[in-house]
Each structure stands twice: as structure tokens, then as C-alpha cells.
mmCIF file of C-alpha atoms in Angstrom:
data_model
loop_
_atom_site.group_PDB
_atom_site.id
_atom_site.type_symbol
_atom_site.label_atom_id
_atom_site.label_comp_id
_atom_site.label_asym_id
_atom_site.label_seq_id
_atom_site.Cartn_x
_atom_site.Cartn_y
_atom_site.Cartn_z
ATOM 1 C CA GLY Z 1 191.652 193.416 160.552
ATOM 2 C CA PHE Z 2 191.481 191.590 157.263
ATOM 3 C CA LEU Z 3 190.698 193.950 154.357
ATOM 4 C CA ILE Z 4 190.822 193.427 150.602
ATOM 5 C CA GLY Z 5 189.402 196.191 148.456
ATOM 6 C CA HIS Z 6 187.877 199.344 149.989
ATOM 7 C CA ALA Z 7 191.314 200.954 150.354
ATOM 8 C CA ALA Z 8 189.988 204.355 149.150
ATOM 9 C CA GLU Z 9 187.014 204.184 151.528
ATOM 10 C CA CYS Z 10 189.242 203.223 154.426
ATOM 11 C CA ASP Z 11 191.634 206.140 153.797
ATOM 12 C CA ARG Z 12 188.774 208.571 153.440
ATOM 13 C CA MET Z 13 187.099 207.358 156.614
ATOM 14 C CA THR Z 14 190.345 207.717 158.591
ATOM 15 C CA ASP Z 15 190.862 211.249 157.236
ATOM 16 C CA VAL Z 16 187.315 212.349 158.219
ATOM 17 C CA LEU Z 17 187.640 210.878 161.716
ATOM 18 C CA SER Z 18 190.957 212.741 162.142
ATOM 19 C CA ARG Z 19 189.559 216.218 161.444
ATOM 20 C CA ALA Z 20 188.532 218.724 164.149
ATOM 21 C CA GLY Z 21 185.072 219.646 162.942
ATOM 22 C CA ASN Z 22 182.260 217.129 162.120
ATOM 23 C CA PRO Z 23 184.592 214.082 162.502
ATOM 24 C CA ASN Z 24 181.677 211.735 161.657
ATOM 25 C CA VAL Z 25 181.184 209.177 158.899
ATOM 26 C CA LEU Z 26 178.000 207.545 157.633
ATOM 27 C CA LEU Z 27 178.670 204.320 155.711
ATOM 28 C CA VAL Z 28 175.917 203.547 153.156
ATOM 29 C CA GLY Z 29 175.994 200.159 151.421
ATOM 30 C CA ALA Z 30 173.972 197.054 150.707
ATOM 31 C CA PRO Z 31 174.227 194.015 153.056
ATOM 32 C CA GLY Z 32 177.593 192.381 152.484
ATOM 33 C CA ALA Z 33 179.153 195.472 150.887
ATOM 34 C CA GLY Z 34 181.836 195.614 153.615
ATOM 35 C CA LYS Z 35 180.650 198.266 156.126
ATOM 36 C CA ASN Z 36 181.381 196.134 159.208
ATOM 37 C CA THR Z 37 184.653 194.960 157.630
ATOM 38 C CA LEU Z 38 185.789 198.563 157.259
ATOM 39 C CA VAL Z 39 185.029 199.291 160.912
ATOM 40 C CA ALA Z 40 186.732 196.089 162.034
ATOM 41 C CA HIS Z 41 189.800 196.980 159.957
ATOM 42 C CA LEU Z 42 189.893 200.440 161.523
ATOM 43 C CA ALA Z 43 189.780 198.880 164.999
ATOM 44 C CA PHE Z 44 192.646 196.554 164.064
ATOM 45 C CA GLN Z 45 194.750 199.466 162.710
ATOM 46 C CA MET Z 46 194.023 201.495 165.860
ATOM 47 C CA SER Z 47 195.182 198.610 168.050
ATOM 48 C CA ARG Z 48 198.455 198.579 166.088
ATOM 49 C CA ASP Z 49 198.831 202.413 166.065
ATOM 50 C CA ARG Z 50 198.781 202.404 162.265
ATOM 51 C CA ILE Z 51 196.590 205.495 162.203
ATOM 52 C CA PRO Z 52 197.078 209.305 161.971
ATOM 53 C CA ALA Z 53 198.220 211.101 165.156
ATOM 54 C CA PRO Z 54 194.727 212.478 166.040
ATOM 55 C CA LEU Z 55 193.471 208.888 166.417
ATOM 56 C CA PHE Z 56 196.195 207.650 168.748
ATOM 57 C CA ASP Z 57 194.929 206.187 171.981
ATOM 58 C CA LYS Z 58 191.320 206.204 170.743
ATOM 59 C CA ARG Z 59 188.924 203.362 171.468
ATOM 60 C CA LEU Z 60 186.256 202.134 169.075
ATOM 61 C CA VAL Z 61 182.993 201.294 170.893
ATOM 62 C CA GLN Z 62 179.857 199.814 169.336
ATOM 63 C CA LEU Z 63 176.416 200.977 170.495
ATOM 64 C CA ASP Z 64 173.827 198.228 170.561
ATOM 65 C CA LEU Z 65 170.572 200.058 169.749
ATOM 66 C CA GLY Z 66 168.403 196.983 170.399
ATOM 67 C CA SER Z 67 169.618 196.642 173.958
ATOM 68 C CA LEU Z 68 169.509 200.370 174.486
ATOM 69 C CA VAL Z 69 165.788 200.750 173.754
ATOM 70 C CA SER Z 70 164.633 197.330 174.973
ATOM 71 C CA GLY Z 71 161.784 197.641 177.465
ATOM 72 C CA THR Z 72 162.310 201.316 178.150
ATOM 73 C CA SER Z 73 160.019 204.333 178.390
ATOM 74 C CA PRO Z 74 161.014 207.529 176.562
ATOM 75 C CA ALA Z 75 162.135 209.004 179.910
ATOM 76 C CA GLU Z 76 164.333 205.996 180.749
ATOM 77 C CA LEU Z 77 165.763 205.963 177.229
ATOM 78 C CA SER Z 78 166.632 209.655 177.571
ATOM 79 C CA SER Z 79 168.395 208.892 180.857
ATOM 80 C CA ARG Z 80 170.382 206.002 179.354
ATOM 81 C CA ILE Z 81 171.556 207.970 176.329
ATOM 82 C CA THR Z 82 172.466 210.963 178.483
ATOM 83 C CA ARG Z 83 174.596 208.722 180.721
ATOM 84 C CA ILE Z 84 176.266 207.133 177.689
ATOM 85 C CA VAL Z 85 177.035 210.531 176.116
ATOM 86 C CA ASN Z 86 178.413 211.874 179.395
ATOM 87 C CA GLU Z 87 180.640 208.798 179.827
ATOM 88 C CA ILE Z 88 182.006 209.148 176.276
ATOM 89 C CA ILE Z 89 182.732 212.873 176.694
ATOM 90 C CA ALA Z 90 184.381 212.214 180.095
ATOM 91 C CA ALA Z 91 186.574 209.480 178.599
ATOM 92 C CA GLY Z 92 187.669 211.774 175.832
ATOM 93 C CA ASN Z 93 189.006 208.997 173.606
ATOM 94 C CA VAL Z 94 185.942 207.149 172.222
ATOM 95 C CA ILE Z 95 184.859 206.728 168.562
ATOM 96 C CA LEU Z 96 181.248 205.567 168.678
ATOM 97 C CA TYR Z 97 180.037 203.046 166.091
ATOM 98 C CA ILE Z 98 176.277 202.915 165.517
ATOM 99 C CA PRO Z 99 175.187 200.087 163.197
ATOM 100 C CA ASP Z 100 171.725 200.441 161.636
ATOM 101 C CA THR Z 101 171.804 204.177 162.261
ATOM 102 C CA HIS Z 102 168.443 204.596 160.518
ATOM 103 C CA LEU Z 103 166.765 203.116 163.571
ATOM 104 C CA LEU Z 104 167.496 206.352 165.406
ATOM 105 C CA LEU Z 105 165.122 208.115 163.040
ATOM 106 C CA LYS Z 106 162.670 205.363 162.182
ATOM 107 C CA THR Z 107 159.388 206.929 163.194
ATOM 108 C CA THR Z 108 157.535 203.628 162.779
ATOM 109 C CA GLY Z 109 159.562 202.349 165.699
ATOM 110 C CA GLY Z 110 157.716 204.688 168.073
ATOM 111 C CA GLN Z 111 158.506 207.879 169.855
ATOM 112 C CA SER Z 112 161.412 206.293 171.692
ATOM 113 C CA TRP Z 113 163.459 206.065 168.448
ATOM 114 C CA MET Z 114 162.877 209.797 167.773
ATOM 115 C CA SER Z 115 163.995 210.565 171.350
ATOM 116 C CA ALA Z 116 167.241 208.687 170.726
ATOM 117 C CA ALA Z 117 168.104 210.874 167.718
ATOM 118 C CA GLU Z 118 167.055 214.084 169.402
ATOM 119 C CA ILE Z 119 169.202 213.416 172.464
ATOM 120 C CA LEU Z 120 172.258 212.323 170.428
ATOM 121 C CA LEU Z 121 172.109 215.146 167.909
ATOM 122 C CA PRO Z 122 173.434 217.996 170.144
ATOM 123 C CA ALA Z 123 176.418 215.842 171.218
ATOM 124 C CA ILE Z 124 177.170 214.935 167.599
ATOM 125 C CA LYS Z 125 176.859 218.582 166.538
ATOM 126 C CA SER Z 126 179.331 219.650 169.225
ATOM 127 C CA SER Z 127 182.082 217.421 167.723
ATOM 128 C CA ALA Z 128 182.799 216.249 171.268
ATOM 129 C CA PHE Z 129 183.455 212.789 169.917
ATOM 130 C CA SER Z 130 183.526 210.964 166.584
ATOM 131 C CA VAL Z 131 180.667 208.837 165.300
ATOM 132 C CA ILE Z 132 180.661 206.134 162.636
ATOM 133 C CA GLY Z 133 177.172 205.284 161.413
ATOM 134 C CA ALA Z 134 176.114 202.477 159.038
ATOM 135 C CA THR Z 135 172.961 202.027 157.074
ATOM 136 C CA TYR Z 136 171.517 200.537 153.833
ATOM 137 C CA PRO Z 137 170.706 202.533 150.662
ATOM 138 C CA GLN Z 138 166.925 202.191 150.975
ATOM 139 C CA GLU Z 139 166.881 203.034 154.650
ATOM 140 C CA PHE Z 140 169.154 206.008 153.969
ATOM 141 C CA LYS Z 141 166.760 207.335 151.331
ATOM 142 C CA THR Z 142 163.632 206.694 153.421
ATOM 143 C CA TYR Z 143 164.618 207.651 156.939
ATOM 144 C CA LEU Z 144 167.897 209.564 156.965
ATOM 145 C CA GLU Z 145 168.041 211.700 153.821
ATOM 146 C CA PRO Z 146 164.867 213.691 154.750
ATOM 147 C CA GLN Z 147 166.467 214.535 158.134
ATOM 148 C CA SER Z 148 168.945 217.072 156.732
ATOM 149 C CA ASP Z 149 170.013 218.379 160.174
ATOM 150 C CA PHE Z 150 171.117 214.900 161.168
ATOM 151 C CA VAL Z 151 172.742 213.900 157.887
ATOM 152 C CA SER Z 152 174.614 217.182 157.600
ATOM 153 C CA MET Z 153 176.655 216.159 160.633
ATOM 154 C CA PHE Z 154 178.150 213.216 158.709
ATOM 155 C CA GLU Z 155 180.424 212.675 155.717
ATOM 156 C CA VAL Z 156 178.306 210.228 153.677
ATOM 157 C CA MET Z 157 180.394 207.432 152.154
ATOM 158 C CA ARG Z 158 179.008 204.918 149.689
ATOM 159 C CA VAL Z 159 180.487 201.456 150.189
ATOM 160 C CA GLN Z 160 180.351 199.495 146.915
ATOM 161 C CA GLU Z 161 180.798 195.815 146.152
ATOM 162 C CA ILE Z 162 184.410 194.730 145.674
ATOM 163 C CA THR Z 163 185.565 193.736 142.135
ATOM 164 C CA GLU Z 164 185.818 190.184 140.868
ATOM 165 C CA GLU Z 165 189.646 190.447 140.988
ATOM 166 C CA GLU Z 166 189.511 191.528 144.665
ATOM 167 C CA ALA Z 167 186.994 188.767 145.431
ATOM 168 C CA VAL Z 168 189.449 186.216 143.963
ATOM 169 C CA ARG Z 169 192.232 187.576 146.233
ATOM 170 C CA PHE Z 170 189.852 187.387 149.218
ATOM 171 C CA LEU Z 171 188.882 183.774 148.429
ATOM 172 C CA VAL Z 172 192.508 182.692 148.010
ATOM 173 C CA TYR Z 173 193.081 183.583 151.691
ATOM 174 C CA ASP Z 174 189.740 182.119 152.599
ATOM 175 C CA SER Z 175 190.552 178.853 150.881
ATOM 176 C CA LEU Z 176 193.849 178.582 152.809
ATOM 177 C CA MET Z 177 191.880 178.793 156.051
ATOM 178 C CA LEU Z 178 189.359 176.227 154.829
ATOM 179 C CA GLU Z 179 192.168 173.860 153.833
ATOM 180 C CA ARG Z 180 193.782 174.230 157.241
ATOM 181 C CA ARG Z 181 190.513 173.650 159.099
ATOM 182 C CA TYR Z 182 188.760 170.976 157.012
ATOM 183 C CA LYS Z 183 191.653 169.477 154.982
ATOM 184 C CA PRO Z 184 190.155 169.781 151.487
ATOM 185 C CA MET Z 185 192.302 170.710 148.512
ATOM 186 C CA ILE Z 186 191.051 173.858 146.782
ATOM 187 C CA SER Z 187 192.534 174.784 143.414
ATOM 188 C CA PHE Z 188 192.970 178.371 142.195
ATOM 189 C CA ALA Z 189 190.699 177.454 139.240
ATOM 190 C CA ALA Z 190 187.927 176.534 141.685
ATOM 191 C CA VAL Z 191 188.314 179.903 143.448
ATOM 192 C CA LYS Z 192 188.067 181.791 140.138
ATOM 193 C CA GLN Z 193 185.061 179.747 139.026
ATOM 194 C CA ALA Z 194 183.271 180.353 142.327
ATOM 195 C CA VAL Z 195 183.645 184.117 141.898
ATOM 196 C CA LYS Z 196 182.580 183.995 138.281
ATOM 197 C CA LEU Z 197 179.468 181.942 138.958
ATOM 198 C CA ALA Z 198 178.519 184.098 141.989
ATOM 199 C CA HIS Z 199 178.861 187.333 140.018
ATOM 200 C CA GLN Z 200 176.792 186.022 137.123
ATOM 201 C CA HIS Z 201 174.043 184.061 138.840
ATOM 202 C CA PHE Z 202 173.776 184.916 142.558
ATOM 203 C CA ARG Z 203 173.211 188.675 142.609
ATOM 204 C CA GLN Z 204 170.946 188.533 145.680
ATOM 205 C CA LYS Z 205 174.249 188.598 147.627
ATOM 206 C CA LEU Z 206 177.355 190.693 147.031
ATOM 207 C CA LEU Z 207 180.889 189.542 146.515
ATOM 208 C CA PRO Z 208 182.729 188.007 148.261
ATOM 209 C CA SER Z 209 179.932 186.519 150.436
ATOM 210 C CA SER Z 210 178.135 185.005 147.418
ATOM 211 C CA ALA Z 211 181.359 183.403 146.186
ATOM 212 C CA GLU Z 212 182.179 182.084 149.699
ATOM 213 C CA ASP Z 213 178.813 180.285 149.735
ATOM 214 C CA ILE Z 214 179.637 178.536 146.413
ATOM 215 C CA LEU Z 215 183.111 177.667 147.490
#
């Protein structure tokens, strides 16, 4: 449930999931931007009932696409997805989280991926349950953006890197846990320097992950 930064994205996501029509969110951000952190924070808030009334008693369930399509024919995949959708609708209280949503539409993955999207789309269009999707900017542009029918069912939210100030706050908490576990002494100056160096020189990773590596 730990969240620093992304307050605006979190509030917007909660608002979208609470509405009656098209209560679906698609998180678009680079690796490390905080997509999974946002979903984990939502799950934590749901478990504490710190959410709007329409989300009370909801459960957040993650769909593992790899396991879903592993070793299946298109017919078996269709049967699996249909069973999953029917169970979700029957439960009446599930928010479905689909990491790597682009895989549903990735034609290079074979016909089975296309079948997954085609079977899920009517259920998503019906607003029978809420869906949170997550993908990366390049995959969104290549696979999802051209599929306007699919994307139109979602509120697209860009998840950006947190600021240096927010990364410092994150690492302060992180350093307390490191001190407790491994008994080093970490100064506030070291935390600030780790963030500064990461932001200047290690742009292949986003904050705070890059600064965590240095720390």
C-alpha cells in the first residue's frame, strides 16, 4: 500500500473505477513508472475501505495472461476466458487487473492472442465489471492505439516518473527499512546524492528504482 507521488493518478483512477459506464482504466507508463505500485495501493485502500462507496466490498484480481494462453488451442482459450468472464460476472464484485494488456492484441503472438481480445471485448463493453489494464508507451502506440474499439472502452492514464523530491521521500523510508534489516547507517545526504546521481547519469531506469540501486 506504500505510495509516494502519483496522488493525482490514484484519485483519477479511483474516480473512473467508481463510475457506472466504462469504468475501465488503461495505465500507460515506462517500466518502473509506478503502474504496479498504483494498483497495489488501490488494493491496500480497498482492504481498508478507504475508497468511494461504489468500490466497497470489491475484490481486485490479477489475470495472468501467460498462464491463460499456455499450451492452449484457440478453442480451449475461448473456453477458459468465457469461464473466467462468467465467474467474474456471477461474483459481481471483481475489478480485473490485466498487466501487459498489449498482449491481448499482439498479432505476432498468434491467433490465440486475437481470440483473447475478441472474447473479452463484449464483456468490457457491457460494463459488467471494471478492468485495469497496464502497458508501455511503445506497445500502446504499436498494438493498442490502432485498435480504437478496444481503447475507447478505457480511460487512458499516463503514469509519469516521480519527481526528485518525491524520490528522496521514498528513499528516506527505504533507508529506514535497510537500516533495520542490514544495520548500516544511511545519512540523509547519502539519500539525496543517490537520487541526484541516478537522475543525472542512470536514465535507463526511472526514479526511484535507479536511486534505490545506487543506495
